[in-house]
Coordinates of N, CA and C in Angstrom, one line a residue:
M1 N 18.9 0.8 -39.0 CA 17.8 -0.2 -38.6 C 17.2 -0.8 -39.4
G2 N 17.2 -2.2 -39.4 CA 15.6 -3.4 -40.1 C 15.4 -4.4 -39.2
D3 N 14.3 -4.9 -39.4 CA 13.6 -5.9 -39.0 C 13.9 -7.3 -39.8
H4 N 13.7 -8.0 -39.1 CA 14.0 -9.9 -39.4 C 12.6 -10.3 -38.3
A5 N 13.1 -12.0 -38.7 CA 11.8 -13.3 -37.6 C 13.0 -14.3 -37.6
L6 N 12.7 -14.9 -35.9 CA 12.9 -15.9 -35.4 C 11.9 -16.5 -36.3
P7 N 12.2 -17.9 -37.3 CA 11.2 -18.9 -37.8 C 11.0 -19.2 -36.6
G8 N 9.8 -20.1 -37.2 CA 9.4 -20.7 -35.4 C 7.5 -20.6 -36.0
S9 N 7.1 -21.5 -35.0 CA 4.9 -20.8 -34.4 C 5.0 -21.1 -32.6
P10 N 5.2 -19.4 -32.5 CA 5.3 -18.3 -33.5 C 6.6 -17.7 -34.6
P11 N 6.6 -17.1 -34.8 CA 7.8 -16.6 -34.5 C 7.8 -15.1 -34.1
V12 N 9.6 -14.6 -34.1 CA 9.9 -13.8 -33.2 C 10.5 -12.3 -34.0
P13 N 9.6 -11.3 -33.8 CA 10.5 -10.7 -35.4 C 11.7 -10.3 -34.1
L14 N 12.5 -9.5 -35.1 CA 13.5 -9.5 -33.9 C 14.2 -7.6 -34.8
T15 N 14.7 -6.6 -34.2 CA 14.8 -5.5 -34.7 C 16.7 -5.6 -35.2
L16 N 16.8 -5.8 -36.3 CA 18.3 -5.3 -35.5 C 19.0 -4.5 -36.2
R17 N 20.7 -3.6 -34.9 CA 20.6 -1.9 -35.0 C 21.9 -2.6 -35.1
K18 N 22.3 -1.3 -36.5 CA 24.2 -1.7 -36.3 C 24.8 -0.2 -35.4
S19 N 25.4 -0.8 -34.9 CA 26.1 0.6 -34.2 C 27.6 0.4 -33.9
A20 N 28.4 1.8 -33.9 CA 29.3 2.0 -34.2 C 30.4 1.5 -33.4
R21 N 29.2 1.9 -31.5 CA 29.9 1.9 -30.5 C 29.7 0.3 -30.0
A22 N 29.5 -0.1 -30.1 CA 28.8 -1.7 -30.2 C 30.7 -2.3 -30.4
R23 N 30.3 -3.0 -29.1 CA 32.0 -3.8 -29.5 C 31.8 -5.4 -29.4
R24 N 31.0 -5.8 -29.1 CA 30.1 -7.1 -29.3 C 29.0 -7.3 -29.9
I25 N 28.3 -8.2 -30.3 CA 26.7 -8.2 -30.4 C 26.5 -9.1 -29.6
S26 N 25.1 -8.3 -29.1 CA 24.6 -8.3 -27.7 C 22.9 -8.6 -28.6
L27 N 22.2 -8.4 -27.4 CA 20.5 -8.7 -27.6 C 19.9 -8.0 -26.3
R28 N 19.0 -7.6 -26.7 CA 17.9 -6.5 -25.2 C 16.8 -6.5 -25.4
I29 N 16.1 -7.5 -25.0 CA 14.6 -7.8 -24.6 C 13.8 -6.5 -23.9
S30 N 13.2 -5.6 -24.5 CA 12.6 -4.6 -23.6 C 11.2 -5.1 -22.2
Q31 N 11.3 -4.6 -21.6 CA 10.4 -4.8 -20.4 C 9.2 -4.4 -20.6
L32 N 9.1 -3.9 -21.5 CA 7.6 -2.5 -21.4 C 7.1 -3.5 -22.7
D33 N 7.6 -4.0 -23.8 CA 6.5 -3.9 -25.3 C 7.3 -5.7 -25.5
G34 N 9.1 -6.4 -24.5 CA 9.1 -7.5 -24.8 C 9.8 -7.4 -26.5
R35 N 9.7 -6.3 -27.2 CA 10.6 -5.9 -28.4 C 11.9 -6.1 -28.6
V36 N 12.3 -7.4 -29.1 CA 13.8 -8.1 -29.1 C 14.7 -7.3 -29.8
T37 N 15.6 -6.2 -30.1 CA 16.8 -5.5 -30.7 C 18.0 -6.9 -30.2
L38 N 18.5 -6.2 -31.7 CA 19.9 -6.9 -31.7 C 21.1 -5.5 -32.4
T39 N 21.8 -6.1 -31.7 CA 22.9 -4.3 -31.6 C 24.0 -5.3 -32.4
Y40 N 24.1 -5.0 -32.6 CA 26.2 -5.7 -33.6 C 27.4 -4.4 -34.1
P41 N 28.2 -4.7 -34.0 CA 29.1 -3.3 -34.7 C 28.9 -3.1 -35.9
N42 N 30.4 -3.0 -36.5 CA 30.0 -2.1 -38.7 C 30.2 -2.8 -38.7
G43 N 31.9 -4.0 -37.9 CA 32.2 -4.7 -38.4 C 31.9 -6.6 -38.5
V44 N 30.5 -6.4 -37.8 CA 29.9 -7.9 -37.5 C 29.2 -8.1 -39.4
A45 N 29.2 -8.6 -39.7 CA 28.3 -9.5 -41.3 C 26.5 -9.3 -40.7
E46 N 25.7 -8.8 -41.5 CA 24.4 -9.2 -40.9 C 24.2 -10.1 -40.2
S47 N 24.5 -11.4 -40.8 CA 24.0 -12.7 -41.0 C 25.1 -13.2 -40.2
D48 N 26.2 -13.2 -39.3 CA 26.6 -13.3 -37.8 C 25.8 -13.4 -36.6
A49 N 25.3 -11.9 -36.5 CA 24.0 -11.1 -35.8 C 23.2 -12.1 -35.9
L50 N 22.3 -12.5 -37.4 CA 21.1 -13.5 -37.0 C 21.7 -14.8 -36.7
N51 N 22.7 -15.1 -36.6 CA 22.8 -16.3 -36.1 C 23.2 -16.5 -34.6
F52 N 23.7 -15.9 -34.1 CA 24.4 -15.1 -33.0 C 22.2 -15.4 -32.3
A53 N 21.6 -14.9 -32.5 CA 20.2 -14.5 -32.2 C 19.6 -15.9 -32.6
R54 N 20.2 -16.7 -33.6 CA 19.0 -17.9 -33.6 C 20.1 -18.9 -33.0
Q55 N 21.2 -18.4 -32.0 CA 22.1 -19.9 -31.4 C 21.2 -19.8 -30.0
K56 N 20.8 -18.0 -29.7 CA 20.0 -17.7 -28.5 C 18.3 -17.5 -28.9
E57 N 17.7 -18.4 -29.5 CA 16.1 -18.5 -29.4 C 15.8 -19.5 -28.7
S58 N 16.2 -20.4 -28.1 CA 15.7 -20.8 -26.5 C 15.0 -19.9 -25.6
W59 N 16.7 -19.3 -24.9 CA 16.7 -18.6 -23.8 C 15.6 -17.1 -24.5
I60 N 15.3 -16.2 -26.0 CA 14.5 -15.7 -26.0 C 13.2 -16.0 -26.0
R61 N 13.1 -17.1 -26.3 CA 11.2 -18.1 -26.2 C 10.5 -18.0 -25.1
Q62 N 11.6 -18.8 -24.3 CA 11.5 -18.8 -22.5 C 10.9 -17.4 -21.7
H63 N 12.2 -16.5 -21.9 CA 11.7 -14.6 -21.4 C 11.0 -14.9 -22.5
L64 N 10.3 -14.7 -23.2 CA 8.5 -13.9 -23.7 C 7.8 -14.9 -22.9
S65 N 7.6 -16.0 -23.5 CA 6.5 -17.0 -22.7 C 6.8 -16.4 -21.3
D66 N 7.6 -15.8 -19.9 CA 7.5 -15.6 -18.6 C 6.3 -14.4 -18.7
R67 N 6.5 -13.3 -19.8 CA 6.6 -12.6 -19.8 C 4.4 -12.4 -19.5
P68 N 3.6 -11.3 -18.2 CA 2.1 -11.8 -18.4 C 1.4 -11.5 -19.9
D69 N 0.0 -12.0 -20.2 CA -0.3 -12.0 -20.6 C -1.1 -10.6 -21.2
P70 N -1.5 -10.7 -22.6 CA -2.7 -8.8 -22.6 C -3.9 -9.7 -21.3
S71 N -4.7 -8.2 -20.7 CA -6.4 -8.9 -20.6 C -7.0 -7.3 -21.0
V72 N -8.0 -7.8 -21.6 CA -9.4 -6.8 -21.9 C -10.1 -6.4 -20.5
V73 N -9.7 -5.6 -19.7 CA -10.8 -4.8 -18.6 C -12.0 -5.8 -18.6
Q74 N -12.2 -5.6 -17.6 CA -14.0 -5.9 -18.3 C -14.5 -6.0 -16.4
F75 N -15.4 -6.4 -15.9 CA -15.8 -6.4 -14.9 C -16.1 -6.7 -13.7
G76 N -15.7 -6.7 -12.7 CA -15.3 -7.8 -12.3 C -14.1 -8.2 -11.9
Q77 N -13.2 -7.2 -12.2 CA -11.4 -7.6 -12.8 C -11.1 -7.1 -12.0
H78 N -9.7 -7.4 -10.9 CA -9.0 -5.9 -9.9 C -8.5 -5.4 -11.5
I79 N -7.5 -4.1 -11.1 CA -6.8 -2.7 -11.4 C -5.8 -2.6 -10.4
P80 N -5.2 -2.3 -11.3 CA -4.2 -1.4 -9.8 C -4.4 0.2 -10.5
V81 N -4.2 0.6 -9.5 CA -5.3 2.3 -9.5 C -4.0 2.9 -8.4
E82 N -3.6 3.5 -8.5 CA -2.4 4.3 -7.6 C -1.9 3.5 -6.6
G83 N -1.3 2.0 -6.7 CA -0.8 0.7 -6.4 C -1.6 0.2 -5.9
T84 N -2.3 0.7 -5.3 CA -3.6 -0.3 -4.6 C -5.2 -1.3 -5.6
Q85 N -4.8 -2.8 -5.6 CA -5.4 -2.9 -6.2 C -7.1 -3.2 -6.3
R86 N -8.0 -2.5 -7.6 CA -9.4 -2.1 -7.4 C -10.0 -2.9 -8.4
R87 N -11.9 -3.2 -7.6 CA -12.0 -3.9 -8.3 C -13.2 -3.1 -8.9
I88 N -13.0 -3.7 -10.8 CA -14.3 -2.8 -11.4 C -16.2 -3.1 -11.3
V89 N -16.2 -2.5 -11.3 CA -17.7 -3.1 -10.7 C -18.4 -1.6 -11.2
R90 N -20.0 -2.6 -11.7 CA -21.1 -1.2 -12.4 C -21.9 -0.3 -11.7
A91 N -21.4 1.2 -12.2 CA -21.6 2.1 -11.3 C -22.9 2.0 -11.9
T92 N -24.3 3.3 -10.7 CA -25.1 3.1 -10.7 C -25.3 3.7 -11.2
G93 N -24.3 5.4 -10.7 CA -24.7 6.8 -11.5 C -24.0 7.0 -13.3
R94 N -24.0 8.3 -13.1 CA -23.0 8.4 -14.3 C -21.8 8.8 -15.0
R95 N -20.7 8.6 -13.8 CA -19.2 8.8 -13.9 C -18.8 7.8 -13.2
V96 N -17.3 7.8 -13.5 CA -16.4 6.4 -12.8 C -15.8 7.2 -12.0
L97 N -16.1 6.6 -11.0 CA -15.6 6.8 -9.0 C -15.0 5.8 -8.5
L98 N -13.6 6.5 -8.4 CA -12.5 5.5 -7.9 C -13.3 5.3 -5.7
Q99 N -12.9 4.7 -5.8 CA -13.2 3.7 -4.0 C -12.1 3.2 -3.8
A100 N -12.3 3.0 -2.4 CA -11.0 2.2 -1.5 C -10.9 0.6 -1.9
D101 N -11.7 0.9 -2.5 CA -11.3 -1.3 -3.1 C -11.9 -1.4 -3.7
Q102 N -12.6 0.0 -4.8 CA -13.1 -0.6 -6.1 C -13.0 0.8 -6.8
I103 N -13.1 0.6 -8.0 CA -13.7 1.8 -9.1 C -14.5 0.5 -9.7
S104 N -16.0 2.2 -9.6 CA -17.3 1.8 -10.3 C -17.8 3.1 -11.7
V105 N -17.9 1.3 -12.9 CA -17.8 2.7 -14.6 C -19.3 2.1 -14.3
P106 N -19.7 3.3 -15.3 CA -20.9 3.7 -16.3 C -20.9 2.2 -17.1
E107 N -21.6 1.6 -17.5 CA -22.5 0.5 -18.4 C -21.9 1.5 -20.0
G108 N -21.7 1.0 -21.3 CA -21.6 1.5 -22.3 C -20.0 1.4 -22.6
A109 N -18.9 1.1 -23.4 CA -18.5 1.5 -23.5 C -17.1 1.9 -22.5
E110 N -16.6 0.4 -21.2 CA -16.6 0.3 -20.3 C -15.3 1.1 -20.2
A111 N -14.3 -0.8 -20.6 CA -12.5 0.4 -21.3 C -12.5 1.4 -22.0
R112 N -12.9 2.2 -22.4 CA -12.4 3.4 -22.9 C -12.7 5.1 -22.5
R113 N -13.8 4.5 -21.1 CA -14.8 5.3 -19.9 C -13.3 5.4 -19.1
L114 N -13.0 3.6 -18.4 CA -11.9 4.1 -17.4 C -10.8 3.8 -18.1
A115 N -10.5 4.4 -18.9 CA -9.0 4.8 -19.7 C -8.7 6.1 -20.3
R116 N -10.1 6.8 -20.2 CA -9.9 7.8 -20.0 C -9.7 8.7 -18.3
F117 N -11.4 7.7 -17.9 CA -10.1 8.6 -16.1 C -9.0 7.8 -15.8
L118 N -8.4 6.7 -16.7 CA -6.8 6.8 -15.0 C -6.8 8.6 -15.9
K119 N -7.3 8.1 -17.4 CA -5.2 9.2 -18.6 C -5.2 10.4 -17.6
E120 N -6.6 10.7 -17.8 CA -6.7 12.3 -16.3 C -6.2 12.2 -15.1
L121 N -6.6 10.3 -14.5 CA -6.2 11.2 -12.9 C -4.0 11.0 -13.3
A122 N -4.0 10.7 -13.8 CA -2.3 10.7 -14.1 C -2.0 11.6 -15.0
R123 N -3.0 12.5 -15.7 CA -2.7 13.9 -15.6 C -2.2 15.0 -14.3
D124 N -2.9 13.9 -13.8 CA -3.6 15.6 -12.5 C -2.3 15.6 -11.6
R125 N -1.7 13.1 -11.5 CA -1.4 13.4 -9.9 C 0.1 14.2 -11.6
L126 N 0.5 13.6 -12.6 CA 1.9 14.1 -13.1 C 2.2 15.2 -12.8
T127 N 0.8 16.4 -12.6 CA 0.8 17.7 -12.9 C 1.3 18.4 -12.0
G128 N 1.3 17.4 -10.8 CA 1.3 18.2 -9.2 C 2.5 18.0 -9.3
A129 N 3.2 17.0 -9.2 CA 4.2 16.4 -9.0 C 5.1 16.8 -9.6
C130 N 5.2 17.2 -11.3 CA 5.6 18.0 -12.1 C 5.8 19.3 -11.5
D131 N 5.2 20.2 -11.2 CA 4.6 21.9 -10.6 C 6.2 21.8 -9.2
D132 N 5.6 20.7 -8.2 CA 6.5 20.5 -6.7 C 8.1 20.9 -7.4
Y133 N 8.2 19.0 -8.1 CA 9.8 19.7 -8.4 C 10.4 20.8 -9.6
A134 N 9.7 20.9 -10.1 CA 10.2 22.7 -10.9 C 10.3 22.9 -10.5
A135 N 9.9 23.6 -9.3 CA 9.7 25.1 -8.0 C 11.1 24.0 -7.5
M136 N 11.4 23.4 -6.9 CA 12.2 22.8 -6.4 C 13.5 23.1 -7.1
L137 N 13.3 22.7 -8.0 CA 14.4 22.4 -9.2 C 14.8 24.0 -9.4
G138 N 14.0 24.6 -9.7 CA 14.1 26.3 -10.2 C 14.1 26.0 -11.3
R139 N 13.1 25.8 -11.9 CA 13.2 25.4 -13.6 C 11.7 24.9 -14.1
A140 N 11.5 25.7 -15.4 CA 10.0 25.6 -15.1 C 9.8 25.1 -16.8
Y141 N 9.6 24.0 -16.9 CA 9.1 22.8 -18.2 C 7.9 23.7 -18.8
A142 N 7.7 23.0 -20.2 CA 7.4 24.0 -21.2 C 5.7 23.1 -21.3
S143 N 5.7 22.2 -21.6 CA 4.1 21.5 -21.2 C 4.4 20.4 -21.0
I144 N 3.4 19.2 -21.1 CA 3.6 17.8 -19.8 C 2.6 17.1 -21.4
S145 N 2.8 16.1 -22.3 CA 1.5 15.4 -23.0 C 1.7 14.3 -21.7
I146 N 0.9 13.4 -22.1 CA 0.3 11.9 -21.4 C 0.2 11.2 -22.9
R147 N 1.2 10.0 -22.3 CA 1.0 8.7 -23.9 C 1.1 7.5 -22.9
D148 N 0.5 6.7 -24.4 CA 0.3 5.3 -23.8 C 2.1 5.3 -25.1
T149 N 2.6 5.3 -24.1 CA 4.0 4.6 -25.0 C 4.3 3.7 -24.6
R150 N 4.9 2.6 -25.7 CA 5.7 1.1 -24.8 C 7.1 1.3 -24.7
S151 N 7.7 2.3 -24.4 CA 9.1 1.4 -24.8 C 9.8 3.3 -23.5
R152 N 9.2 3.1 -23.5 CA 9.6 4.2 -22.7 C 8.7 5.1 -21.0
W153 N 8.9 5.5 -19.6 CA 7.9 5.7 -18.7 C 8.1 7.5 -19.0
G154 N 9.0 8.0 -19.7 CA 8.8 9.5 -19.3 C 9.9 10.2 -20.7
S155 N 10.3 11.0 -21.1 CA 10.7 11.5 -21.6 C 10.9 13.6 -21.9
C156 N 12.4 14.1 -21.4 CA 11.9 15.3 -21.5 C 13.0 16.3 -22.6
S157 N 12.2 17.0 -23.5 CA 12.9 17.2 -24.6 C 13.5 18.8 -24.5
S158 N 14.6 18.8 -25.4 CA 15.7 20.1 -25.2 C 15.1 21.1 -25.3
E159 N 13.3 21.4 -25.4 CA 12.6 21.8 -25.1 C 11.6 22.6 -24.0
G160 N 12.1 21.3 -23.6 CA 11.6 22.0 -21.8 C 10.4 20.9 -21.9
G161 N 9.7 19.9 -22.8 CA 8.1 19.2 -23.1 C 8.9 17.5 -22.6
L162 N 7.6 17.9 -21.3 CA 7.8 16.8 -21.1 C 6.4 15.7 -20.8
M163 N 7.3 14.3 -21.1 CA 5.9 13.8 -21.5 C 6.2 12.4 -20.4
F164 N 5.0 11.5 -20.8 CA 4.7 10.7 -19.1 C 3.9 9.3 -20.5
S165 N 3.8 8.1 -19.5 CA 3.8 7.6 -20.4 C 1.6 7.0 -19.0
W166 N 0.6 7.1 -19.0 CA -0.5 7.3 -18.4 C -0.5 6.1 -17.3
R167 N 0.0 4.8 -18.1 CA 0.0 3.5 -17.4 C 0.9 3.6 -15.8
L168 N 1.2 5.0 -15.2 CA 2.1 5.2 -14.3 C 1.6 5.4 -12.9
I169 N -0.2 5.7 -13.4 CA -1.2 6.6 -12.7 C -1.7 4.7 -11.8
L170 N -0.9 3.6 -12.5 CA -1.1 2.3 -11.9 C -0.5 1.9 -10.9
A171 N 0.9 2.4 -10.4 CA 1.7 2.5 -10.2 C 1.8 2.3 -9.5
P172 N 2.7 2.5 -7.6 CA 2.5 3.2 -6.7 C 3.0 4.2 -6.9
P173 N 2.4 5.5 -5.8 CA 2.8 6.9 -6.1 C 4.0 6.9 -5.8
D174 N 4.6 6.6 -5.5 CA 6.0 6.9 -5.4 C 7.1 6.5 -5.8
V175 N 6.6 5.5 -7.6 CA 7.2 5.0 -8.6 C 6.8 6.3 -9.5
L176 N 5.6 7.0 -9.7 CA 5.4 8.1 -10.2 C 6.1 8.7 -9.6
H177 N 6.3 9.5 -9.1 CA 6.7 10.8 -8.2 C 8.2 10.5 -9.3
Y178 N 8.5 9.5 -8.3 CA 9.6 9.5 -8.9 C 10.3 9.7 -10.7
V179 N 9.1 9.3 -11.0 CA 9.2 9.0 -12.4 C 9.2 10.7 -13.2
A180 N 8.3 11.4 -12.4 CA 8.4 12.6 -12.0 C 9.4 13.9 -12.1
A181 N 10.3 13.0 -11.2 CA 11.3 13.9 -10.6 C 12.7 13.4 -11.5
H182 N 11.9 12.1 -11.9 CA 13.8 12.4 -13.3 C 13.4 13.2 -14.2
E183 N 12.4 13.3 -14.6 CA 12.6 14.1 -16.0 C 12.6 15.1 -15.8
V184 N 11.6 15.6 -14.7 CA 12.1 16.9 -13.9 C 14.2 17.9 -13.8
A185 N 13.8 16.7 -13.1 CA 15.6 16.8 -13.5 C 16.2 17.1 -15.0
H186 N 16.1 16.7 -15.5 CA 16.5 16.9 -17.1 C 16.9 17.6 -17.9
L187 N 16.0 18.6 -16.9 CA 15.8 19.9 -16.8 C 17.0 20.8 -17.0
A188 N 17.4 20.4 -16.3 CA 18.8 21.1 -15.9 C 19.6 20.3 -16.4
E189 N 19.8 18.6 -16.9 CA 20.8 17.9 -17.0 C 20.3 17.0 -18.1
M190 N 20.8 17.6 -19.0 CA 20.1 16.5 -20.2 C 20.6 15.5 -20.6
N191 N 21.5 14.5 -19.8 CA 22.2 13.4 -19.3 C 21.9 12.6 -18.6
H192 N 22.8 11.3 -19.1 CA 22.6 10.4 -17.2 C 23.3 10.7 -16.8
S193 N 24.5 11.6 -16.4 CA 24.9 11.9 -15.5 C 25.3 10.9 -14.5
P194 N 26.4 11.6 -13.2 CA 26.4 11.9 -11.8 C 25.0 13.3 -11.7
A195 N 26.1 14.1 -12.2 CA 25.6 15.1 -12.0 C 23.6 15.0 -12.1
F196 N 23.8 14.4 -13.2 CA 21.4 14.0 -12.9 C 21.3 13.5 -11.9
W197 N 22.1 12.0 -11.6 CA 21.5 11.3 -10.6 C 21.8 11.8 -8.5
A198 N 22.3 12.8 -9.6 CA 21.7 13.5 -8.0 C 21.2 14.8 -7.6
Q199 N 21.0 15.1 -8.9 CA 20.1 16.6 -9.1 C 18.5 15.8 -9.0
V200 N 18.0 14.5 -9.4 CA 16.7 13.4 -9.4 C 17.3 12.7 -7.2
E201 N 18.7 13.0 -6.8 CA 18.8 12.1 -5.8 C 17.2 14.1 -4.7
R202 N 17.8 14.7 -5.2 CA 18.2 15.7 -4.3 C 16.3 16.6 -4.3
L203 N 16.2 16.1 -5.4 CA 14.3 16.5 -5.9 C 13.5 15.6 -4.7
F204 N 14.1 13.6 -5.5 CA 13.1 13.3 -4.6 C 13.7 12.9 -3.6
G205 N 15.0 12.1 -3.8 CA 15.5 10.8 -2.1 C 16.0 10.2 -2.9
D206 N 16.2 9.0 -2.2 CA 16.5 8.0 -2.6 C 15.7 7.0 -3.7
Y207 N 16.0 6.4 -5.2 CA 15.1 6.4 -5.9 C 15.5 5.1 -5.8
K208 N 16.1 4.3 -5.6 CA 16.7 2.7 -6.0 C 15.1 2.1 -5.6
E209 N 14.9 2.5 -4.4 CA 13.6 1.1 -4.4 C 12.7 1.5 -5.7
Q210 N 12.0 2.4 -6.1 CA 11.1 3.2 -6.9 C 11.8 2.0 -8.4
R211 N 12.8 2.6 -8.9 CA 13.9 2.3 -10.4 C 13.7 0.9 -10.2
R212 N 13.8 0.1 -9.0 CA 14.4 -1.2 -9.2 C 12.5 -1.6 -9.4
W213 N 11.1 -1.7 -8.0 CA 10.3 -1.1 -8.7 C 9.5 -1.3 -10.8
L214 N 9.7 -0.5 -11.1 CA 9.8 0.1 -12.0 C 10.3 -1.6 -13.3
R215 N 11.8 -1.7 -13.2 CA 12.5 -3.1 -13.5 C 11.5 -4.2 -13.3
D216 N 11.1 -4.6 -12.3 CA 10.5 -6.0 -12.1 C 9.0 -5.8 -11.9
N217 N 8.5 -4.4 -12.3 CA 6.4 -4.6 -12.6 C 6.4 -3.8 -13.2
G218 N 7.3 -3.3 -14.0 CA 6.6 -2.8 -14.9 C 6.2 -3.4 -16.4
A219 N 6.5 -4.6 -16.8 CA 5.9 -5.2 -18.0 C 4.1 -5.3 -17.4
Q220 N 3.4 -5.8 -16.0 CA 2.5 -6.3 -16.0 C 2.1 -4.9 -15.6
L221 N 2.4 -3.5 -15.8 CA 1.5 -2.6 -16.3 C 0.7 -2.5 -17.8
H222 N 1.6 -3.0 -18.4 CA 1.3 -3.5 -19.9 C 0.7 -4.1 -20.8
Q223 N -0.1 -5.1 -19.4 CA -0.9 -6.4 -19.4 C -2.5 -5.9 -19.6
F224 N -2.2 -5.0 -19.5 CA -3.9 -4.3 -20.0 C -4.9 -3.5 -20.9
R225 N -5.3 -4.1 -21.2 CA -6.5 -3.6 -22.1 C -7.3 -2.8 -23.1
F226 N -7.3 -1.9 -23.3 CA -8.6 -1.0 -23.1 C -9.1 -0.8 -24.3
D227 N -9.4 -1.6 -25.6 CA -9.0 -1.0 -27.1 C -10.0 -2.4 -26.7
A228 N -11.2 -2.3 -25.9 CA -12.8 -2.9 -26.2 C -13.3 -2.8 -25.5
P229 N -14.4 -3.3 -25.7 CA -16.0 -2.9 -24.1 C -15.6 -4.4 -23.3
A230 N -16.1 -3.9 -22.1 CA -16.1 -4.8 -21.1 C -17.9 -5.7 -21.5
S231 N -17.4 -6.9 -19.8 CA -18.3 -7.4 -20.5 C -18.8 -7.7 -19.5

């Protein structure tokens, strides 16, 4: 892999990847973090791959400009929790409280407190879903970890370790459950073969709508920033 950039304002970082399996030069822009990856075959020169990217520069910049702007969470703002928009308000007590149409957060490091609450809620929901699907599958997983991943919503290691993005708690519950079923299914099929997708459907049911929702809306779950206090 190599790192380059399209010059301009602003520069566009490019990740170059040479692949023995690639038959042509291709561009991919991540739905999650906007990363631009340029893949090219072994027989193609790096300079030719970069020229290809330069020819596609207007398309790349247009696609990136359509992405939602980052937004630091703050009081008065709405944020989706389990797919329902909730207004962030000041709490009268000392703990974060999730209600039907709002989420109350104590003042003082509000963004970090809210993130901590959402991560724990995600862990609770994902653990429950994975326990149910693992029991249906008849396979045990080794562990569950919750992270703020940018490149994927979940993963399953060969040792049975499940990993999920905590931002799934912002998505509708059926989307979270689909991702849980997807990763648990890897305990039986460590691939994306027809047999794997059959396991996902056996565990979850028809998953096409939830998979489409993530493709169309997943990037919006990453627009919320929790690295600064609310005002």
